[in-house]
Short mmCIF file of C-alpha atoms in Angstrom, two decimals:
data_model
loop_
_atom_site.label_atom_id
_atom_site.label_comp_id
_atom_site.label_asym_id
_atom_site.label_seq_id
_atom_site.Cartn_x
_atom_site.Cartn_y
_atom_site.Cartn_z
CA MET A 1 -29.77 38.58 -6.22
CA SER A 2 -28.27 35.09 -7.05
CA GLU A 3 -29.47 33.66 -10.81
CA GLU A 4 -30.89 30.42 -8.24
CA LEU A 5 -32.90 32.89 -6.12
CA MET A 6 -34.19 34.68 -9.02
CA GLN A 7 -35.48 31.79 -10.81
CA ASP A 8 -36.92 30.39 -7.62
CA ALA A 9 -38.69 33.77 -7.46
CA LEU A 10 -40.19 33.79 -11.02
CA ASP A 11 -41.36 29.59 -9.69
CA TYR A 12 -42.83 30.58 -6.72
CA HIS A 13 -44.79 33.11 -8.21
CA ALA A 14 -46.17 30.97 -11.12
CA LEU A 15 -46.26 27.65 -9.67
CA PRO A 16 -48.44 25.49 -8.95
CA THR A 17 -51.21 28.43 -9.50
CA PRO A 18 -50.09 31.65 -10.84
CA GLY A 19 -50.23 34.51 -8.03
CA LYS A 20 -50.15 34.08 -4.41
CA ILE A 21 -53.72 34.71 -3.05
CA SER A 22 -57.24 33.20 -4.17
CA VAL A 23 -60.67 33.28 -2.67
CA GLU A 24 -62.36 30.83 -0.40
CA LEU A 25 -65.93 30.11 0.70
CA THR A 26 -67.13 30.72 4.19
CA THR A 27 -70.34 29.23 4.23
CA PRO A 28 -71.66 25.69 2.51
CA ALA A 29 -72.83 25.82 -1.18
CA GLU A 30 -73.80 22.40 -1.94
CA THR A 31 -77.78 21.85 -2.09
CA GLN A 32 -79.92 23.67 -3.86
CA ARG A 33 -81.14 25.44 -0.18
CA ASP A 34 -77.69 26.80 0.03
CA LEU A 35 -78.00 28.36 -3.11
CA SER A 36 -81.20 29.89 -2.14
CA LEU A 37 -79.69 31.38 0.80
CA ALA A 38 -76.36 32.45 -0.53
CA TYR A 39 -78.27 34.33 -3.76
CA SER A 40 -81.63 34.62 -4.61
CA PRO A 41 -84.44 34.97 -3.02
CA GLY A 42 -82.56 34.57 0.63
CA VAL A 43 -79.73 37.37 -0.55
CA ALA A 44 -82.66 40.11 -0.39
CA GLU A 45 -82.62 40.16 3.28
CA PRO A 46 -79.42 40.83 4.35
CA CYS A 47 -79.52 43.76 1.64
CA ARG A 48 -82.77 45.21 3.24
CA GLU A 49 -81.05 44.96 6.62
CA ILE A 50 -78.27 47.08 5.54
CA ALA A 51 -80.39 49.31 3.28
CA ALA A 52 -82.10 50.30 7.04
CA ASP A 53 -78.49 50.65 9.05
CA VAL A 54 -75.47 50.65 7.32
CA GLU A 55 -73.76 49.00 10.29
CA ASN A 56 -75.31 45.92 9.66
CA ALA A 57 -73.08 45.57 6.71
CA TYR A 58 -70.64 44.14 9.19
CA ARG A 59 -72.60 41.83 10.56
CA TYR A 60 -73.73 40.22 7.42
CA THR A 61 -70.58 40.61 5.00
CA GLY A 62 -67.27 40.30 5.26
CA LYS A 63 -66.33 44.22 4.99
CA GLY A 64 -65.41 44.25 8.62
CA ASN A 65 -62.26 41.80 7.89
CA LEU A 66 -61.32 42.94 4.17
CA VAL A 67 -58.66 45.39 3.32
CA ALA A 68 -57.96 46.42 0.01
CA VAL A 69 -54.42 47.15 -1.00
CA ILE A 70 -54.02 49.68 -3.87
CA SER A 71 -51.37 51.09 -5.51
CA ASN A 72 -50.94 53.00 -9.03
CA GLY A 73 -47.20 51.36 -9.43
CA THR A 74 -45.34 54.96 -9.49
CA ALA A 75 -42.84 53.85 -6.56
CA VAL A 76 -42.36 49.74 -6.61
CA LEU A 77 -40.15 48.64 -3.79
CA GLY A 78 -36.67 50.61 -4.77
CA LEU A 79 -37.43 49.78 -8.89
CA GLY A 80 -39.02 53.15 -9.17
CA ASN A 81 -42.06 53.71 -11.63
CA LEU A 82 -43.07 50.37 -12.91
CA GLY A 83 -46.41 51.43 -13.59
CA ALA A 84 -49.76 49.66 -12.42
CA LEU A 85 -49.76 46.24 -13.56
CA ALA A 86 -46.04 45.64 -12.55
CA SER A 87 -46.94 46.33 -8.99
CA LYS A 88 -49.33 43.62 -8.73
CA PRO A 89 -47.16 41.19 -7.34
CA VAL A 90 -46.03 43.34 -4.46
CA MET A 91 -49.81 43.77 -3.68
CA GLU A 92 -50.71 40.27 -3.68
CA GLY A 93 -47.81 39.76 -1.43
CA LYS A 94 -49.08 42.42 0.83
CA ALA A 95 -52.30 40.85 0.60
CA LEU A 96 -50.79 37.39 1.63
CA LEU A 97 -48.67 38.92 4.55
CA PHE A 98 -52.09 40.15 5.85
CA LYS A 99 -54.09 36.78 5.90
CA ARG A 100 -50.53 35.14 7.00
CA PHE A 101 -50.04 36.90 10.00
CA ALA A 102 -53.66 38.59 11.41
CA GLY A 103 -56.11 36.75 9.45
CA ILE A 104 -57.46 39.38 7.54
CA ASN A 105 -58.78 39.01 4.29
CA SER A 106 -57.24 41.18 1.54
CA ILE A 107 -57.38 41.77 -2.30
CA ASP A 108 -55.08 43.74 -4.59
CA ILE A 109 -56.29 46.69 -6.78
CA GLU A 110 -53.83 48.49 -9.07
CA VAL A 111 -55.29 51.57 -10.57
CA GLU A 112 -54.16 52.76 -13.80
CA THR A 113 -53.42 56.47 -13.17
CA GLU A 114 -50.49 58.93 -12.29
CA ASP A 115 -53.16 61.58 -11.74
CA ALA A 116 -53.56 61.88 -8.00
CA GLY A 117 -56.91 63.71 -8.25
CA GLU A 118 -58.07 60.30 -10.62
CA PHE A 119 -56.70 57.88 -8.12
CA ILE A 120 -58.05 60.00 -5.09
CA ASP A 121 -61.74 59.64 -6.69
CA THR A 122 -61.53 55.90 -8.02
CA VAL A 123 -60.61 54.62 -4.46
CA ALA A 124 -63.04 56.89 -2.44
CA ARG A 125 -65.77 55.38 -4.99
CA ILE A 126 -65.00 51.79 -3.93
CA ALA A 127 -64.07 52.17 -0.32
CA THR A 128 -67.25 51.36 1.32
CA THR A 129 -66.66 47.77 0.03
CA PHE A 130 -63.85 47.73 2.54
CA GLY A 131 -63.22 47.61 6.07
CA GLY A 132 -59.56 49.38 5.56
CA ILE A 133 -57.01 50.40 3.13
CA ASN A 134 -53.61 50.04 2.57
CA LEU A 135 -51.99 52.41 -0.02
CA GLU A 136 -49.04 51.20 -1.67
CA ASP A 137 -45.52 51.70 -3.48
CA ILE A 138 -46.69 55.17 -4.52
CA LYS A 139 -44.43 57.93 -5.14
CA ALA A 140 -44.28 61.22 -3.02
CA PRO A 141 -44.85 63.77 -2.89
CA GLU A 142 -48.51 62.66 -4.23
CA CYS A 143 -48.70 60.07 -1.74
CA PHE A 144 -48.88 62.65 1.04
CA GLU A 145 -52.05 64.36 -0.97
CA ILE A 146 -53.86 61.31 -1.81
CA GLU A 147 -53.21 59.99 1.74
CA SER A 148 -54.49 63.43 3.15
CA ALA A 149 -57.51 63.33 0.64
CA LEU A 150 -58.82 59.81 0.96
CA ILE A 151 -58.63 60.09 4.93
CA GLU A 152 -60.90 62.86 4.60
CA ARG A 153 -63.21 61.20 2.39
CA CYS A 154 -63.40 58.03 3.85
CA ASP A 155 -64.92 56.65 6.98
CA ILE A 156 -62.50 53.91 7.18
CA PRO A 157 -58.79 53.42 8.18
CA VAL A 158 -56.46 54.49 5.31
CA PHE A 159 -53.17 53.84 5.84
CA HIS A 160 -49.78 54.09 3.75
CA ASP A 161 -47.64 51.56 4.54
CA ASP A 162 -44.27 52.88 2.84
CA GLN A 163 -44.81 56.14 5.46
CA HIS A 164 -46.32 54.85 8.50
CA GLY A 165 -45.49 51.21 8.62
CA THR A 166 -41.78 52.05 7.79
CA ALA A 167 -41.79 54.91 10.62
CA ILE A 168 -43.46 52.47 13.37
CA VAL A 169 -40.96 49.90 12.91
CA THR A 170 -38.07 52.40 12.74
CA ALA A 171 -39.47 54.11 15.77
CA ALA A 172 -39.54 50.83 17.93
CA GLY A 173 -36.22 49.97 16.90
CA LEU A 174 -34.78 53.16 17.76
CA VAL A 175 -35.98 53.68 20.85
CA SER A 176 -34.50 50.45 22.13
CA ALA A 177 -31.16 50.74 20.49
CA LEU A 178 -30.79 54.38 22.38
CA GLU A 179 -31.92 52.85 25.44
CA ILE A 180 -29.25 50.35 24.93
CA GLN A 181 -26.60 52.73 23.95
CA GLY A 182 -27.43 54.82 27.42
CA LYS A 183 -29.43 57.79 25.50
CA ARG A 184 -32.77 59.46 25.03
CA ILE A 185 -34.85 60.14 21.97
CA GLU A 186 -35.29 63.56 23.45
CA ASP A 187 -31.60 64.27 23.47
CA ALA A 188 -30.49 62.36 20.40
CA VAL A 189 -29.18 64.38 17.63
CA VAL A 190 -30.61 62.56 14.21
CA THR A 191 -29.28 62.90 10.38
CA CYS A 192 -32.06 61.25 8.08
CA LEU A 193 -30.40 60.66 4.81
CA GLY A 194 -33.69 60.62 2.40
CA ALA A 195 -36.26 62.72 2.11
CA GLY A 196 -38.95 61.02 0.50
CA ALA A 197 -42.63 59.56 1.99
CA ALA A 198 -41.26 57.13 4.61
CA ALA A 199 -38.07 59.66 5.53
CA ILE A 200 -40.73 62.23 6.34
CA ALA A 201 -42.79 59.78 8.42
CA CYS A 202 -40.25 58.47 10.06
CA MET A 203 -39.07 61.79 11.29
CA ARG A 204 -42.88 62.56 12.24
CA LEU A 205 -43.37 60.04 14.23
CA LEU A 206 -39.99 60.40 15.96
CA ILE A 207 -41.14 64.00 16.91
CA SER A 208 -44.60 62.29 18.42
CA LEU A 209 -42.59 59.84 20.61
CA GLY A 210 -39.96 63.06 22.06
CA ALA A 211 -37.11 64.08 19.51
CA ARG A 212 -36.69 67.54 18.99
CA ARG A 213 -37.35 69.05 15.68
CA GLU A 214 -33.92 71.00 15.93
CA ASN A 215 -31.89 68.29 16.41
CA ILE A 216 -33.23 66.49 13.35
CA TYR A 217 -31.17 66.97 10.09
CA MET A 218 -32.74 65.57 7.05
CA LEU A 219 -31.05 65.32 3.47
CA ASP A 220 -32.44 65.13 -0.21
CA ARG A 221 -30.03 64.74 -2.94
CA ARG A 222 -29.37 68.34 -2.94
CA GLY A 223 -27.84 67.83 0.63
CA VAL A 224 -29.09 69.67 3.35
CA ILE A 225 -32.68 70.59 3.92
CA TYR A 226 -32.02 74.22 5.85
CA GLU A 227 -33.97 77.15 6.09
CA GLY A 228 -34.01 79.38 3.25
CA ARG A 229 -33.35 76.84 0.73
CA GLU A 230 -34.64 77.42 -2.51
CA GLY A 231 -36.99 74.48 -4.45
CA VAL A 232 -38.16 72.38 -1.28
CA ASN A 233 -41.67 71.41 -1.31
CA THR A 234 -44.22 71.58 1.39
CA TYR A 235 -43.40 68.41 2.90
CA LYS A 236 -39.55 68.85 3.42
CA GLN A 237 -40.06 72.42 4.42
CA GLU A 238 -41.33 70.83 7.38
CA PHE A 239 -37.88 69.65 8.74
CA ALA A 240 -35.71 72.71 7.47
CA ASN A 241 -33.28 73.45 10.32
CA ARG A 242 -31.92 76.74 10.66
CA THR A 243 -28.09 75.45 10.32
CA ASP A 244 -25.05 76.23 8.16
CA LYS A 245 -24.45 72.34 7.56
CA ARG A 246 -24.83 71.53 4.06
CA SER A 247 -23.53 68.29 3.15
CA LEU A 248 -23.80 64.73 4.72
CA SER A 249 -20.49 65.17 6.26
CA ASP A 250 -21.54 67.86 7.82
CA ALA A 251 -24.59 66.77 9.12
CA ILE A 252 -23.34 63.28 10.34
CA SER A 253 -20.58 64.48 12.46
CA GLY A 254 -21.24 64.65 15.82
CA ALA A 255 -24.96 62.75 15.36
CA ASP A 256 -26.07 59.95 17.90
CA VAL A 257 -28.06 58.27 14.77
CA PHE A 258 -28.28 57.91 11.23
CA ILE A 259 -31.35 57.05 9.58
CA GLY A 260 -30.81 55.86 6.01
CA LEU A 261 -33.49 55.86 3.69
CA SER A 262 -31.98 56.50 0.44
CA GLY A 263 -29.67 54.30 -1.44
CA ALA A 264 -26.34 52.09 -1.09
CA ASP A 265 -23.12 52.55 0.07
CA LEU A 266 -23.63 56.30 0.84
CA LEU A 267 -22.32 56.44 4.14
CA SER A 268 -18.63 56.28 4.00
CA PRO A 269 -16.33 54.74 7.26
CA GLU A 270 -14.82 58.36 7.50
CA MET A 271 -18.42 59.94 8.25
CA LEU A 272 -19.73 57.01 10.45
CA LEU A 273 -15.86 57.65 12.65
CA SER A 274 -17.46 61.14 13.24
CA MET A 275 -20.50 60.52 14.54
CA ALA A 276 -20.66 60.57 18.50
CA ASP A 277 -19.94 57.90 20.71
CA ARG A 278 -22.22 54.76 20.69
CA PRO A 279 -24.30 55.86 17.67
CA VAL A 280 -26.91 53.99 16.11
CA VAL A 281 -27.04 53.49 12.49
CA PHE A 282 -30.23 52.45 10.61
CA ALA A 283 -28.78 51.67 7.00
CA CYS A 284 -32.41 50.62 5.23
CA SER A 285 -31.74 51.06 2.02
CA ASN A 286 -32.63 47.89 -0.10
CA PRO A 287 -31.11 45.58 -1.13
CA ASP A 288 -27.99 47.48 -0.76
CA PRO A 289 -27.58 49.23 2.94
CA GLU A 290 -26.07 52.97 3.01
CA ILE A 291 -23.26 51.15 4.62
CA LYS A 292 -22.86 47.25 4.59
CA PRO A 293 -23.18 46.27 8.39
CA GLU A 294 -19.75 44.25 8.32
CA LEU A 295 -17.71 47.15 7.29
CA ALA A 296 -19.72 49.37 9.71
CA LEU A 297 -18.68 47.11 12.64
CA ALA A 298 -15.55 46.98 11.16
CA THR A 299 -14.86 50.41 11.67
CA ARG A 300 -16.08 50.94 15.14
CA ASP A 301 -17.36 48.53 17.38
CA ASP A 302 -19.42 50.87 19.86
CA LEU A 303 -22.66 50.93 17.14
CA ILE A 304 -25.58 49.36 16.82
CA ILE A 305 -26.46 48.59 13.24
CA ALA A 306 -30.33 47.97 11.39
CA THR A 307 -30.66 47.11 7.89
CA GLY A 308 -33.78 46.40 6.11
CA ARG A 309 -32.67 42.90 5.34
CA SER A 310 -33.44 39.36 6.45
CA ASP A 311 -29.46 38.09 6.65
CA TYR A 312 -28.55 40.59 9.05
CA PRO A 313 -29.72 41.09 12.81
CA ASN A 314 -32.13 44.03 13.42
CA GLN A 315 -34.28 43.71 10.60
CA VAL A 316 -36.63 47.12 10.26
CA ASN A 317 -39.57 45.06 8.58
CA ASN A 318 -42.96 46.43 7.56
CA VAL A 319 -44.66 43.11 8.35
CA LEU A 320 -43.79 43.92 12.15
CA GLY A 321 -46.51 46.20 11.94
CA PHE A 322 -49.32 46.61 9.43
CA PRO A 323 -50.99 43.64 9.75
CA PHE A 324 -51.57 43.99 13.70
CA ILE A 325 -52.31 47.50 13.36
CA PHE A 326 -54.99 46.93 10.87
CA ARG A 327 -56.41 43.68 13.12
CA GLY A 328 -56.98 46.13 15.99
CA ALA A 329 -58.39 48.51 13.97
CA LEU A 330 -60.93 46.67 12.38
CA ASP A 331 -61.80 44.98 15.48
CA VAL A 332 -63.08 47.90 17.08
CA ARG A 333 -64.54 49.36 13.76
CA ALA A 334 -61.78 52.30 13.68
CA SER A 335 -62.52 55.32 11.57
CA ALA A 336 -58.92 55.87 11.12
CA ILE A 337 -55.64 55.18 12.16
CA ASN A 338 -54.35 57.65 14.07
CA GLU A 339 -51.24 59.07 15.64
CA GLU A 340 -52.25 57.45 19.11
CA MET A 341 -52.53 54.35 17.84
CA LYS A 342 -49.02 54.43 15.86
CA VAL A 343 -47.50 55.67 18.85
CA ALA A 344 -49.16 52.60 20.85
CA ALA A 345 -47.93 49.90 18.26
CA VAL A 346 -44.32 51.55 18.55
CA HIS A 347 -44.52 51.20 22.66
CA ALA A 348 -46.02 47.34 22.20
CA LEU A 349 -42.86 46.37 19.83
CA CYS A 350 -40.64 47.75 22.05
CA ASP A 351 -42.19 46.12 25.16
CA LEU A 352 -41.99 42.71 23.37
CA ALA A 353 -38.23 43.06 22.19
CA ARG A 354 -37.50 43.10 25.96
CA GLU A 355 -39.08 39.76 26.80
CA PRO A 356 -37.48 36.35 26.22
CA VAL A 357 -37.98 35.21 22.99
CA GLU A 358 -39.85 31.49 22.26
CA GLN A 359 -38.17 28.40 21.08
CA VAL A 360 -39.94 28.12 18.14
CA VAL A 361 -38.63 31.84 17.00
CA LEU A 362 -35.27 30.44 17.69
CA ASP A 363 -35.83 27.67 15.67
CA ALA A 364 -37.62 29.58 12.63
CA CYS A 365 -34.37 32.01 12.97
CA GLY A 366 -32.06 28.96 13.37
CA VAL A 367 -30.12 30.77 15.98
CA GLU A 368 -29.49 29.46 19.19
CA SER A 369 -30.55 32.46 21.52
CA LEU A 370 -31.57 36.40 21.02
CA ALA A 371 -31.77 38.61 24.06
CA PHE A 372 -32.58 42.17 24.01
CA GLY A 373 -29.19 43.76 23.24
CA PRO A 374 -27.57 45.37 19.84
CA GLU A 375 -28.10 42.50 17.92
CA TYR A 376 -31.87 42.22 18.84
CA ILE A 377 -33.70 45.52 19.39
CA ILE A 378 -37.00 44.72 17.56
CA PRO A 379 -39.06 41.25 17.38
CA LYS A 380 -38.81 38.96 14.69
CA PRO A 381 -41.67 38.55 12.12
CA MET A 382 -42.29 35.04 13.06
CA ASP A 383 -42.90 35.72 16.87
CA SER A 384 -46.84 34.78 17.29
CA ARG A 385 -46.91 36.98 19.92
CA LEU A 386 -46.95 40.03 18.03
CA LEU A 387 -50.94 39.88 16.95
CA GLY A 388 -51.72 39.18 20.83
CA ARG A 389 -49.60 42.41 21.63
CA LEU A 390 -49.69 45.02 19.01
CA ALA A 391 -53.59 44.39 18.22
CA PRO A 392 -55.10 45.19 21.34
CA ALA A 393 -52.66 48.28 22.17
CA VAL A 394 -54.09 49.72 18.69
CA ALA A 395 -57.44 48.64 19.59
CA ARG A 396 -57.25 50.29 23.13
CA ALA A 397 -55.69 53.64 21.55
CA ALA A 398 -58.55 53.65 19.01
CA VAL A 399 -60.81 53.47 21.73
CA GLU A 400 -59.27 55.81 24.07
CA SER A 401 -58.70 58.30 21.31
CA GLY A 402 -62.22 58.61 20.19
CA VAL A 403 -62.01 56.97 16.77
CA ALA A 404 -63.70 53.54 17.45
CA ARG A 405 -67.14 52.63 17.06
CA VAL A 406 -67.46 49.43 18.97
CA ALA A 407 -66.60 48.77 22.35
CA LEU A 408 -63.19 46.57 22.82
CA PRO A 409 -64.36 43.53 24.27
CA GLU A 410 -63.37 42.57 27.84
CA ASP A 411 -61.88 39.50 27.14
CA TYR A 412 -60.21 40.45 23.50
CA ALA A 413 -57.57 38.18 22.64
CA PRO A 414 -56.97 37.97 18.30
CA THR A 415 -55.63 34.58 17.45
CA LEU A 416 -55.01 33.53 13.78
#
């Protein structure tokens, strides 16, 4: 990051008012009567209604359009364990994105503990305030325990975006890229460099979409995760492959797909050359990918490459998923975000990528044209159609899978 960009980032967060979110009023508060309705004595009436039937909270409060973004700061972006307070700018940023892209009110909560049990108890006790909970920047493997326990204890959607948001957007881009390359996910050999929360969620979702577990090679810092390897936690063990491959060079040879969720410059040109014809490379380490697109494309001209960066084509960006997934879940009062809803979001993203791109999106991206192909496998975040495509797909999947608590309106078409 340049000195100028660093200073601009600091100024953006400090000026004209510190932070990125604020609270706004939705009802008048100008007269004595307004205040008597907003607070005492009028507020007693909705309190009584909610005490009689908790579902009335959705009618008389903002619960149904309120998401908490919660972290303990143990895995902040690619910066590591910075602590709860240092994660606050990221959590505020997530709240900004919820509002900007899906009209969802969101507040950030930073929990000062690294103990999973304490974190779970804290969040579970405040969950009734919200319509949904977005967990963020919590290190593995604790993040798996935390999410699982909160899903069990809470009756609202609990979604760890570092896991499932990344997985949904990655899977959508990969399905499209494989189609362009003339391949099927059912046949693809996938090498995944990284074995953290995002990597495990990505591989799980690919299997839900048809990938074969025996075709997936996952690597951590010690190499390939294989059957019989000692020191492998329960979550990694799920992807232990029966193989004699041990290194990345071994695992990448002949692979159709490389998914990198690890670190900079770990995929060499020689490794890339050893992949199968027409490979797909997702080099998603930020800010520096596992292989720079310029180097990858200079090494071979038959590949499709995606990164996590906005200054290259095919950005894998979680904002393509979580605002719209929560919008659909909230609007049918879903009790969870399940696998069916995630798969529905993947297919909605894939379908939109195949449609003509509107001029307003081209203008926002500063390009003359975009069309489904090697440099456009996934929609752009500025595409306003995302809300109208993903939210209904997710809401329908919630209804059909039995986790929705209200019916989907026939004319359901969310807008900002």
